[in-house]
Structures are given as structure tokens and as C-alpha cells.
């Protein structure tokens, strides 16, 4: 068989769904997800404020966060809503919602008691312990305003926005807590979207109907980097750090050490303009190497509509890879890290992702090990931003199915059809959260939808394989251990897990890490490289439980 025919055969084999794999998944060993929202007592519904004027922020929001705000070892949930603003006056008062985990499969709304109702037209949330006191704090982004809530530790939060010095005039979207200068304190990166005000809203229509405008017609807005001063206050270092690009249109951000030099870098997904990959120079400044690294444009040299992002080592070669969800007809990007600062878009080598995402518009996204076999699978939440899109595009819909891809030796296979009924539903998806809310040893999912109820999905079957949960507690490093690199072996193969900052879209994840071991009965050696450079080694730890790992202890 000649080389050309062999390549054609390989493409055919990849593009045909892996029926043998799917058929071999019996109901006994299949991992499925169940929508348990009603069972848990969550009644909050997102209101997008959709108006005849089709103001752009209406279709962009719907963020959420998992956080253990009361330190009881069970993650709680925070939802971000729209609210009163210059362009939206709700008929009835709206607020964000904090749901406390009752540790019995149900949640209780404690928003008023906790003091976190939000204000203005909210977008998303980022969680992190910025003052290293052991209590998770909360940052909320929005249009015209943002909020920093300090966790007091008694079940309540304090609005310290003014005192903190964090100011993001304009429209902020996703945010990421991470320690860019390795001083042990979490700093904050905030995505700035377009320059938009109600008076700048223009008529954008198709088939005689007014729709939502594409961001391309608006001027860009700069993002922000706030340095943690260690005393509860922050300094805006955006310009001196080199990230205050006025042409950006940031929607998604993830912080990770992409070149393994000990300094966390920043990847920002931009909508209709090139993506930015900010290399950390280690001296307080960053350099955008997105064009050089080949992550700024598509293969055809076009800027795409970057929305949700994530970073993880999906092929276990010890280097951080990137994923970007784009809008329909642009395909999603799987950026494989080749040498630390050069990437290749491996989407064509993962044809099931290419085929599944051709007509999709992706937002929330996360690498995670859904079946605890040791590798990083992938979930994407989808939904088109224009509610009228089906009127002028026959193959594209406003509400779309979420996607689940199983990682099989570095190749992704679409397993959405066998992942439970929630993956057959249509959503106006935006934010996506990831956590083990019921502490049973597998990752559950939270879909946050625009103008609709959220969907909490319980993982059924992921914990059939062996697992170990880690809660990292930094001492010299930041308290959350963001930036840590974890390595361990499963069936003789070395696996890597990077604790990144940010990721997904408008959402935050449980800071705990679940390591999957498949059928392996002993953990062997687990190596943790802390951001400070300290190394911890764990050997043959008892599995099937969560443990706390304290840096230096």
C-alpha cells in the first residue's frame, strides 16, 4: 500500500466513530452524568435581560464558581446574574446566589446571610485565597463594575473592592488568580472585552430582524493585571507588565507555566482579534509570543472568535497544552505544546473534535479525568450568541448540545452519545464549573446557561477506578498551590497534572485535584513541585480518599 493510500485510510479510520469502543461500554462500566439540579434544591435561574435592542452583554453572561467558602470540606456553588445597569432595569430585583452544600446531596441558598448578592450587570466569578488566611475569597466581573469579596471566615464576606484598589472601568469578563512574581501571594488577571456603552449599540440585522452584533465592529478594550501587595491591597501593573493591549477583546484566560521555567504565563483568548500568549520574563514583565508560538491565528492566518480556554498536558509529554473554543465554522483549537514556546494546532489530528465542533459555538471548557483512568478527557459547553442564528444558517442553532471527549492515548473520541441524557439536551451554554461536590471521588459538572436554569450533573461511575484526592496547602507558595506541577505513574506511564489559574469561561473550579489510577492498586510515587521550587514526594498513599498536602510538611 503506497503512502498516499495509507494516509487516506488513516483519515477514514479516524473520522468513522469508534463504534467498537462505544459498543464495548456496557451499562455496568459506562460513565454517565445525571442532571440532579432539582434534587439538590437549586432553584436559581439566570436572567439575561434580553431586549428588543439586543444589547451585546445580554448574550455573553452566565458565569459560576465552585468554592468551599466555609471550609467544611464540601464545595459550595456561586452563580452570577444580570442586574440593574445603564442599559437594563429589571422588572423585579435580581441577585447572584451562593448555595451552601448541606453534605447530603442538597444545597441551601445563603446569599443574603453571606453578603454576596452582587451588583450591576454581572458576568463571571474567580475564586482564590488572595490573603493566604485559609478562607477562599471571591471576585465577580461585570459590565461597568466588578467586586472583590473578602471571606471573613465566619460564613460572611466583606466587599473590599474600594479598599483593594482593584478597578476595571468598562466591561470585564473572565479572570484568573495566579502568582506571577512568585512572592507567595495570588495576583489577579482580568480580561477586558470590547469598548461598549448603550449609546454605542448599533443596528445589526439579518432577514429583517435585529440581532446581536459581532464584536468585530466594536473597539477593543484592555485587560488588567493587579499585583498583590501582601497587605490586602493591589496595584495595577498592566502597563508596566506589558499586558495593557488596547486592541484586545478578551473572553477567556488561563495561567500556566507553558515553557516550564518556573514562572506562570498567561494565555488570553480574544474574540475576532489574535489570541495573546504572554510569556513571563521573570522580572515583572510579559512578552506576547502568540504569533511566534502559532496560537494567535488559525491555520489559514485568520483571527477567530476565541471564547473558552483551558490548559493541561493532555498527551502526557510533560508540557502544557492549550484548548480554545471558537464560534461555528471556525473549529475549535487543540494547541499541542512542541517545545515550550511553539505549538501546533492538532485539531486535524483529532478529527472527532473537528467534526463535532464544526457548527458549534463553545464557551465553558475543561480538561478533566472523567473516568479516573489517569488521562485528561475534555468537556465543552456550547451555545450560539445570536438567538436568531437558525433563521439565516441552516446548520447552526442557538441552543446546542454539550460535548464530551474521552482521551485514548492522546487521541480524543466523542463519547457524548453514551455519557447520559444531559449530553442529549440543548443549552444556551456559557460558564462551566468542575468539582466533586458530593466527595465520592469523581468530577461532577455545572452548566451555567444564559437566560435559563443551570444544570448540575452528577458523575455516575467515574469512581469505579481507583483515585486519590489532594488538597494542596501552600506555605512559601500561595495557599491554593496554583502553579504546582504533579506527576505520578499509571500502568507504567508517567502522568502530569498542572494546577492552573483561571480556565473555562466566566467560571472557577474546585481547587482540589483528583488523581486517577485506573485499576492500579497502589499510588506508587507522587511528586509535587510547588511554585516556590519546593518538592514533595508521597509514596504508596491509601487511595479512595482526600488528603491535605501541606508544603514543607
Coordinates of C-alpha atoms in Angstrom, one line a residue:
X1 CA 0.0 0.0 0.0
X2 CA 1.5 3.3 -1.0
X3 CA 2.0 6.3 1.4
X4 CA -0.9 8.3 -0.1
X5 CA -3.4 5.4 0.3
X6 CA -2.3 4.8 3.8
X7 CA -2.9 8.4 4.8
X8 CA -6.3 8.3 3.3
X9 CA -7.1 5.1 5.2
X10 CA -5.9 6.6 8.5
X11 CA -8.2 9.6 7.9
X12 CA -11.2 7.3 7.2
X13 CA -10.5 5.3 10.4
X14 CA -10.3 8.4 12.5
X15 CA -13.4 10.0 11.0
X16 CA -15.6 6.9 11.4
X17 CA -16.9 7.0 15.1
X18 CA -15.1 4.4 17.2
X19 CA -18.1 2.0 17.2
X20 CA -16.2 -0.8 18.7
X21 CA -15.2 1.3 21.7
X22 CA -18.7 2.6 22.2
X23 CA -20.3 -0.8 21.9
X24 CA -17.9 -2.3 24.4
X25 CA -19.0 0.2 27.0
X26 CA -21.7 -1.8 28.8
X27 CA -24.1 -0.1 31.2
X28 CA -22.1 -1.6 34.1
X29 CA -18.8 0.1 33.3
X30 CA -20.0 3.2 31.4
X31 CA -19.6 6.7 33.0
X32 CA -22.7 8.7 32.7
X33 CA -23.9 12.1 34.1
X34 CA -27.3 12.7 35.7
X35 CA -28.9 16.1 36.0
X36 CA -29.6 16.4 39.7
X37 CA -30.4 20.2 39.8
X38 CA -34.0 19.7 41.1
X39 CA -33.0 17.0 43.6
X40 CA -30.4 19.3 45.2
X41 CA -32.8 22.2 45.9
X42 CA -31.2 24.7 43.5
X43 CA -34.0 26.9 42.2
X44 CA -32.0 30.0 41.0
X45 CA -32.4 30.9 37.3
X46 CA -30.2 33.1 35.2
X47 CA -31.9 36.2 33.8
X48 CA -30.2 37.7 30.7
X49 CA -32.4 40.7 30.3
X50 CA -32.8 40.1 26.5
X51 CA -34.3 43.3 25.0
X52 CA -35.5 44.4 21.5
X53 CA -32.3 46.5 21.3
X54 CA -30.2 43.4 21.5
X55 CA -27.5 44.9 23.8
X56 CA -24.4 42.7 23.4
X57 CA -23.8 42.0 27.2
X58 CA -27.2 40.2 27.3
X59 CA -26.0 37.2 25.4
X60 CA -22.5 37.0 26.9
X61 CA -23.0 36.4 30.6
X62 CA -23.8 33.4 32.7
X63 CA -20.8 32.5 34.9
X64 CA -20.5 30.4 38.1
X65 CA -18.0 29.1 40.6
X66 CA -17.3 26.2 42.8
X67 CA -15.7 27.1 46.2
X68 CA -15.6 25.8 49.7
X69 CA -16.4 29.1 51.4
X70 CA -17.0 27.7 54.9
X71 CA -14.0 25.2 54.9
X72 CA -16.1 22.2 55.8
X73 CA -14.6 20.1 53.0
X74 CA -17.6 20.3 50.8
X75 CA -17.7 22.6 47.8
X76 CA -20.4 25.2 47.5
X77 CA -21.8 27.0 44.4
X78 CA -21.9 30.6 43.4
X79 CA -24.0 31.9 40.5
X80 CA -23.6 35.3 38.8
X81 CA -26.7 37.1 37.4
X82 CA -27.5 40.2 35.5
X83 CA -28.7 43.3 37.3
X84 CA -29.5 47.0 37.2
X85 CA -27.3 48.9 34.9
X86 CA -27.3 51.8 32.4
X87 CA -29.0 49.6 29.8
X88 CA -31.0 47.2 31.9
X89 CA -33.7 47.8 34.6
X90 CA -35.1 44.5 35.7
X91 CA -38.8 44.4 36.5
X92 CA -38.0 42.6 39.7
X93 CA -34.8 42.7 41.8
X94 CA -32.2 40.3 40.7
X95 CA -29.2 39.0 42.5
X96 CA -26.3 36.5 42.4
X97 CA -26.7 33.3 44.5
X98 CA -24.5 31.4 46.9
X99 CA -25.6 27.9 47.7
X100 CA -24.1 26.1 50.7
X101 CA -23.5 22.4 50.4
X102 CA -25.6 20.6 53.0
X103 CA -23.3 17.5 52.7
X104 CA -26.3 15.3 52.0
X105 CA -26.8 15.9 48.2
X106 CA -28.7 19.2 48.7
X107 CA -27.9 22.9 48.8
X108 CA -29.3 25.9 50.7
X109 CA -29.4 29.5 49.4
X110 CA -27.3 31.6 51.9
X111 CA -26.7 34.6 49.7
X112 CA -28.2 37.2 52.0
X113 CA -26.6 35.8 55.1
X114 CA -23.2 35.6 53.4
X115 CA -23.5 39.1 51.9
X116 CA -22.7 38.3 48.3
X117 CA -25.7 39.5 46.3
X118 CA -23.6 41.3 43.7
X119 CA -24.5 44.5 41.9
X120 CA -24.7 45.8 38.4
X121 CA -24.8 43.6 35.3
X122 CA -22.7 40.6 36.4
X123 CA -20.6 38.4 34.1
X124 CA -18.4 35.8 35.9
X125 CA -16.5 34.8 39.0
X126 CA -13.0 33.8 40.0
X127 CA -12.1 32.3 43.4
X128 CA -8.8 32.3 45.3
X129 CA -7.3 32.9 48.8
X130 CA -5.6 36.2 48.0
X131 CA -4.6 37.0 51.6
X132 CA -3.5 33.4 52.5
X133 CA -5.7 33.2 55.6
X134 CA -7.1 29.9 54.6
X135 CA -10.5 31.2 53.5
X136 CA -11.5 31.4 49.8
X137 CA -12.2 34.9 48.5
X138 CA -14.4 35.8 45.6
X139 CA -14.0 38.2 42.7
X140 CA -17.0 39.0 40.4
X141 CA -16.7 40.5 37.0
X142 CA -19.3 42.6 35.1
X143 CA -20.2 45.4 32.8
X144 CA -19.4 48.8 34.4
X145 CA -18.3 47.3 37.7
X146 CA -16.5 44.4 39.4
X147 CA -16.5 43.3 43.0
X148 CA -13.9 41.8 45.4
X149 CA -15.5 39.9 48.3
X150 CA -13.1 39.1 51.2
X151 CA -14.1 35.9 53.1
X152 CA -14.2 36.9 56.8
X153 CA -14.2 33.2 57.9
X154 CA -17.5 33.3 59.8
X155 CA -19.8 32.5 56.9
X156 CA -19.8 36.0 55.6
X157 CA -18.0 38.1 53.1
X158 CA -17.0 41.8 53.0
X159 CA -17.0 44.0 49.9
X160 CA -13.4 45.3 49.8
X161 CA -13.4 46.5 46.2
X162 CA -12.6 50.1 47.0
X163 CA -10.0 49.3 49.7
X164 CA -8.3 46.7 47.5
X165 CA -7.6 49.2 44.7
X166 CA -8.9 46.9 42.0
X167 CA -10.7 49.0 39.4
X168 CA -11.8 47.7 36.0
X169 CA -13.7 50.5 34.3
X170 CA -15.5 49.1 31.3
X171 CA -16.5 45.5 30.6
X172 CA -14.7 42.7 32.3
X173 CA -15.3 39.0 31.6
X174 CA -13.2 36.1 32.7
X175 CA -10.5 36.4 35.4
X176 CA -7.7 34.3 36.8
X177 CA -5.9 34.2 40.2
X178 CA -2.2 33.2 39.9
X179 CA 1.1 34.2 41.4
X180 CA 3.0 35.8 38.5
X181 CA 6.0 37.1 40.6
X182 CA 6.4 34.0 42.8
X183 CA 6.1 36.0 46.1
X184 CA 3.6 33.6 47.5
X185 CA 0.6 36.0 47.0
X186 CA -2.1 35.5 44.4
X187 CA -2.2 38.2 41.8
X188 CA -5.2 38.9 39.5
X189 CA -5.6 39.0 35.7
X190 CA -8.9 40.3 34.4
X191 CA -10.0 40.1 30.8
X192 CA -11.3 43.3 29.3
X193 CA -13.7 42.8 26.4
X194 CA -14.8 45.5 23.9
X195 CA -15.4 49.2 24.4
X196 CA -19.1 49.2 24.7
X197 CA -21.8 51.6 26.1
X198 CA -25.6 51.7 25.4
X199 CA -25.1 54.7 23.1
X200 CA -22.6 52.7 21.0
X201 CA -25.2 50.0 20.4
X202 CA -25.9 49.9 16.6
X203 CA -28.4 48.1 14.5
X204 CA -27.2 44.7 13.4
X205 CA -29.7 42.6 11.5
X206 CA -30.3 39.7 9.2
X207 CA -33.5 38.6 7.4
X208 CA -35.1 41.9 8.5
X209 CA -34.7 41.2 12.2
X210 CA -32.5 42.9 14.8
X211 CA -29.8 40.6 16.2
X212 CA -26.7 40.7 18.3
X213 CA -23.7 42.4 16.7
X214 CA -20.4 40.6 16.3
X215 CA -17.6 42.1 18.5
X216 CA -15.6 42.9 15.3
X217 CA -17.5 46.2 14.9
X218 CA -16.5 47.4 18.4
X219 CA -13.2 48.8 19.5
X220 CA -11.1 46.6 21.8
X221 CA -10.7 47.0 25.5
X222 CA -7.5 46.4 27.5
X223 CA -7.2 43.7 30.1
X224 CA -5.7 44.3 33.6
X225 CA -3.0 42.8 35.8
X226 CA -3.2 43.6 39.5
X227 CA -0.2 42.8 41.7
X228 CA -0.9 41.7 45.2
X229 CA 0.9 43.9 47.7
X230 CA 0.5 41.4 50.5
X231 CA -1.4 43.8 52.8
X232 CA -4.9 43.4 51.3
X233 CA -4.3 46.0 48.5
X234 CA -3.4 45.6 44.9
X235 CA -1.5 47.7 42.3
X236 CA -2.5 48.0 38.7
X237 CA 0.7 47.0 36.8
X238 CA -1.0 46.4 33.5
X239 CA 1.1 48.9 31.5
X240 CA 4.5 48.2 33.1
X241 CA 3.9 44.5 32.8
X242 CA 3.2 44.8 29.1
X243 CA -0.3 43.3 29.0
X244 CA -2.4 46.5 28.6
X245 CA -3.1 45.9 24.9
X246 CA -5.9 48.3 23.9
X247 CA -6.8 46.1 20.9
X248 CA -7.7 43.0 22.9
X249 CA -11.1 41.6 23.2
X250 CA -10.6 39.1 25.9
X251 CA -13.2 36.4 26.8
X252 CA -11.2 33.5 28.3
X253 CA -7.9 33.3 30.2
X254 CA -5.8 30.6 31.7
X255 CA -2.5 31.0 33.6
X256 CA 0.1 28.1 33.4
X257 CA 3.8 27.7 33.1
X258 CA 3.9 26.9 29.4
X259 CA 7.7 26.7 29.0
X260 CA 8.5 25.1 32.3
X261 CA 10.8 27.8 33.5
X262 CA 9.2 28.3 36.9
X263 CA 7.1 31.4 36.0
X264 CA 3.5 31.3 35.2
X265 CA 2.5 32.6 31.8
X266 CA -0.9 33.9 30.5
X267 CA -3.0 32.7 27.6
X268 CA -5.8 35.0 26.6
X269 CA -8.5 34.1 24.1
X270 CA -9.7 37.1 22.1
X271 CA -12.9 37.4 20.1
X272 CA -12.2 38.3 16.4
X273 CA -8.7 39.5 17.0
X274 CA -5.5 37.5 17.6
X275 CA -5.1 35.5 20.8
X276 CA -2.3 36.6 23.2
X277 CA 0.2 34.3 24.8
X278 CA 2.1 36.3 27.4
X279 CA 5.4 34.8 28.3
X280 CA 6.5 35.7 31.8
X281 CA 10.0 37.1 31.7
X282 CA 10.6 36.6 35.4
X283 CA 11.3 40.3 36.0
X284 CA 7.7 41.6 36.4
X285 CA 7.1 41.9 32.6
X286 CA 5.5 39.8 29.9
X287 CA 6.1 39.4 26.2
X288 CA 3.3 38.5 23.8
X289 CA 4.7 35.5 21.8
X290 CA 1.3 34.4 20.4
X291 CA 2.3 34.9 16.8
X292 CA 5.7 33.2 17.2
X293 CA 4.1 30.3 19.2
X294 CA 1.5 29.8 16.5
X295 CA -1.5 30.3 18.8
X296 CA -2.7 33.7 17.6
X297 CA -4.4 32.8 14.4
X298 CA -6.0 29.8 12.6
X299 CA -4.0 27.7 10.2
X300 CA -5.3 30.0 7.5
X301 CA -3.9 33.0 9.2
X302 CA -7.3 34.4 10.4
X303 CA -8.2 35.6 13.8
X304 CA -11.0 33.5 15.3
X305 CA -13.7 34.1 17.9
X306 CA -11.8 32.7 21.0
X307 CA -14.1 32.3 23.9
X308 CA -13.5 29.4 26.4
X309 CA -9.9 28.2 27.2
X310 CA -8.1 25.7 29.3
X311 CA -4.5 24.4 29.8
X312 CA -3.3 20.9 30.7
X313 CA -0.9 18.3 29.5
X314 CA -3.3 16.1 27.5
X315 CA -0.7 13.9 25.9
X316 CA 1.5 13.4 29.0
X317 CA 4.7 14.6 27.5
X318 CA 5.5 16.9 30.4
X319 CA 4.4 20.1 28.5
X320 CA 1.3 22.2 29.0
X321 CA -1.1 22.2 26.0
X322 CA -3.9 24.6 25.3
X323 CA -7.5 24.3 24.1
X324 CA -9.6 27.2 22.7
X325 CA -13.4 27.0 21.9
X326 CA -14.4 29.2 19.0
X327 CA -17.6 30.1 17.2
X328 CA -19.3 28.0 14.4
X329 CA -17.4 27.2 11.2
X330 CA -14.1 28.2 12.8
X331 CA -13.5 24.8 14.5
X332 CA -12.0 24.5 18.0
X333 CA -8.3 24.6 18.6
X334 CA -6.2 21.9 20.2
X335 CA -2.8 23.5 20.6
X336 CA -0.1 20.9 21.3
X337 CA 3.0 22.2 23.0
X338 CA 6.0 21.2 21.0
X339 CA 9.0 22.6 22.8
X340 CA 7.7 25.1 25.5
X341 CA 7.1 28.1 23.2
X342 CA 6.0 26.7 19.9
X343 CA 2.6 25.0 19.4
X344 CA 0.9 23.1 16.6
X345 CA -2.9 23.1 16.2
X346 CA -3.5 19.4 16.4
X347 CA -7.2 19.7 15.6
X348 CA -6.7 17.9 12.3
X349 CA -5.1 15.0 14.2
X350 CA -8.1 14.9 16.4
X351 CA -10.8 14.7 13.7
X352 CA -13.6 13.8 16.1
X353 CA -13.2 17.2 17.7
X354 CA -13.1 18.9 14.3
X355 CA -16.2 17.1 13.1
X356 CA -18.2 17.6 16.3
X357 CA -17.4 21.3 16.6
X358 CA -17.8 22.4 13.0
X359 CA -21.2 24.0 13.6
X360 CA -20.8 24.6 17.4
X361 CA -20.0 27.7 19.4
X362 CA -18.1 26.8 22.5
X363 CA -17.8 28.6 25.8
X364 CA -17.0 26.8 29.1
X365 CA -14.4 24.1 28.6
X366 CA -12.3 21.9 30.9
X367 CA -9.7 19.2 30.7
X368 CA -10.5 16.6 33.4
X369 CA -10.3 12.9 34.1
X370 CA -13.9 11.9 34.0
X371 CA -13.3 8.2 34.5
X372 CA -10.2 8.2 36.7
X373 CA -8.0 6.2 34.3
X374 CA -5.2 8.8 34.6
X375 CA -5.5 10.8 31.4
X376 CA -7.2 14.2 30.7
X377 CA -10.6 14.0 29.0
X378 CA -12.4 17.0 27.7
X379 CA -15.8 18.6 28.1
X380 CA -17.2 21.7 26.2
X381 CA -20.4 23.6 26.8
X382 CA -21.9 25.2 23.7
X383 CA -24.5 27.7 22.6
X384 CA -24.6 30.3 19.9
X385 CA -24.6 34.0 20.9
X386 CA -27.3 35.1 18.5
X387 CA -30.8 33.7 19.3
X388 CA -31.8 34.3 15.6
X389 CA -29.0 32.4 14.0
X390 CA -31.1 29.5 12.8
X391 CA -33.1 31.9 10.6
X392 CA -30.1 32.5 8.4
X393 CA -27.8 29.5 9.0
X394 CA -29.5 26.1 8.4
X395 CA -26.9 24.0 10.2
X396 CA -26.4 26.3 13.3
X397 CA -28.7 26.6 16.3
X398 CA -28.9 28.9 19.3
X399 CA -29.2 26.1 21.8
X400 CA -26.6 23.3 21.3
X401 CA -25.5 20.0 22.8
X402 CA -22.5 19.9 25.2
X403 CA -19.6 17.7 24.1
X404 CA -17.7 15.0 25.9
X405 CA -14.4 13.6 24.6
X406 CA -12.6 10.7 26.0
X407 CA -8.8 10.7 25.9
X408 CA -7.5 7.4 24.5
X409 CA -3.7 7.6 24.3
X410 CA -3.7 11.2 23.4
X411 CA -6.4 10.9 20.8
X412 CA -9.9 12.3 21.6
X413 CA -13.0 10.3 20.9
X414 CA -16.5 11.7 21.0
X415 CA -18.5 9.9 23.7
X416 CA -21.3 12.4 24.2
X417 CA -23.9 9.9 22.9
X418 CA -23.1 7.5 25.8
X419 CA -22.4 10.0 28.6
X420 CA -26.0 10.3 29.8
X421 CA -29.2 12.2 28.9
X422 CA -27.7 15.7 29.8
X423 CA -25.5 15.4 26.8
X424 CA -28.5 14.9 24.5
X425 CA -30.1 18.2 25.7
X426 CA -29.8 21.6 24.1
X427 CA -28.5 24.5 26.2
X428 CA -27.7 28.2 25.8
X429 CA -24.4 27.3 27.5
X430 CA -21.9 29.8 28.8
X431 CA -19.9 29.1 32.0
X432 CA -18.8 25.6 33.1
X433 CA -17.7 24.6 36.5
X434 CA -15.9 21.4 37.7
X435 CA -15.8 19.9 41.1
X436 CA -16.5 16.8 43.2
X437 CA -19.5 18.3 45.0
X438 CA -20.5 15.0 46.7
X439 CA -17.0 13.9 47.7
X440 CA -17.3 10.5 46.1
X441 CA -14.1 10.7 44.2
X442 CA -15.1 11.7 40.7
X443 CA -15.6 15.0 39.0
X444 CA -19.1 16.5 38.6
X445 CA -20.1 19.2 36.2
X446 CA -22.0 22.5 36.4
X447 CA -23.5 24.0 33.3
X448 CA -24.4 27.7 33.6
X449 CA -26.7 28.8 30.9
X450 CA -27.7 32.2 29.5
X451 CA -31.2 33.2 30.4
X452 CA -32.0 29.7 31.7
X453 CA -31.7 27.5 34.8
X454 CA -28.3 25.9 35.5
X455 CA -27.7 22.2 35.3
X456 CA -25.7 20.3 38.0
X457 CA -24.5 17.0 36.6
X458 CA -23.6 14.2 39.0
X459 CA -20.9 11.8 37.7
X460 CA -22.1 8.2 38.0
X461 CA -19.3 5.7 37.6
X462 CA -16.1 7.7 37.4
X463 CA -15.1 6.4 40.8
X464 CA -15.1 2.8 39.8
X465 CA -11.5 3.2 39.1
X466 CA -9.0 4.0 41.9
X467 CA -8.4 7.6 42.9
X468 CA -6.8 9.9 45.3
X469 CA -7.9 13.4 46.1
X470 CA -5.4 16.1 47.0
X471 CA -5.9 19.5 48.7
X472 CA -2.7 21.5 48.3
X473 CA -1.9 24.0 51.1
X474 CA 1.0 26.3 50.2
X475 CA 3.2 27.9 52.8
X476 CA 6.0 29.5 50.9
X477 CA 3.9 29.2 47.8
X478 CA 0.4 30.7 47.5
X479 CA -2.1 29.0 49.8
X480 CA -4.1 27.3 46.9
X481 CA -1.0 25.8 45.3
X482 CA -1.9 27.4 41.9
X483 CA 1.1 26.8 39.7
X484 CA 2.0 23.4 41.2
X485 CA 3.0 20.5 38.9
X486 CA 2.0 17.0 39.9
X487 CA 3.5 13.8 38.4
X488 CA 2.7 10.2 39.0
X489 CA 2.6 6.9 37.2
X490 CA -0.4 4.8 36.0
X491 CA 0.3 1.4 34.4
X492 CA 3.9 2.3 33.9
X493 CA 3.2 5.6 32.1
X494 CA 4.1 8.9 33.7
X495 CA 1.2 11.3 34.1
X496 CA 1.2 15.0 34.6
X497 CA -1.3 17.4 36.2
X498 CA -0.8 21.2 36.2
X499 CA -2.7 23.3 38.7
X500 CA -3.6 26.3 36.5
X501 CA -5.2 29.6 37.3
X502 CA -8.5 30.5 35.6
X503 CA -9.6 28.5 32.6
X504 CA -13.1 27.7 31.2
X505 CA -15.3 30.8 30.6
X506 CA -16.5 33.2 33.3
X507 CA -16.2 30.3 35.9
X508 CA -14.0 28.8 38.6
X509 CA -13.3 25.3 39.7
X510 CA -12.7 23.3 42.9
X511 CA -9.1 23.8 43.9
X512 CA -8.8 20.2 44.9
X513 CA -7.2 17.7 42.5
X514 CA -8.4 14.1 41.8
X515 CA -5.7 11.8 40.5
X516 CA -7.0 8.7 38.7
X517 CA -5.1 5.4 38.9
X518 CA -7.4 3.1 36.8
X519 CA -7.2 -0.5 38.1
X520 CA -3.7 0.2 39.7
X521 CA -4.0 -0.7 43.4
X522 CA -1.1 1.4 44.7
X523 CA -0.3 5.0 44.1
X524 CA 3.4 4.5 43.8
X525 CA 5.4 7.7 44.0
X526 CA 3.6 11.0 43.6
X527 CA 5.8 14.0 43.1
X528 CA 4.6 17.6 43.7
X529 CA 6.7 20.6 42.5
X530 CA 5.4 23.6 44.3
X531 CA 5.6 27.1 42.7
X532 CA 8.3 28.0 45.3
X533 CA 10.5 25.2 43.9
X534 CA 10.0 23.0 47.0
X535 CA 9.4 19.3 46.1
X536 CA 7.2 16.9 48.0
X537 CA 7.2 13.2 47.4
X538 CA 4.3 10.9 48.5
X539 CA 4.7 7.1 48.4
X540 CA 2.0 4.4 48.4
X541 CA -0.7 6.6 49.9
X542 CA -4.0 5.0 50.8
X543 CA -6.4 5.6 47.9
X544 CA -10.2 6.3 47.8
X545 CA -10.0 9.4 50.0
X546 CA -9.0 13.1 50.1
X547 CA -5.8 14.1 51.9
X548 CA -4.3 17.5 52.7
X549 CA -0.8 18.1 51.5
X550 CA 1.0 21.0 53.2
X551 CA 4.1 22.5 51.6
X552 CA 7.1 21.6 53.7
X553 CA 5.1 19.4 56.0

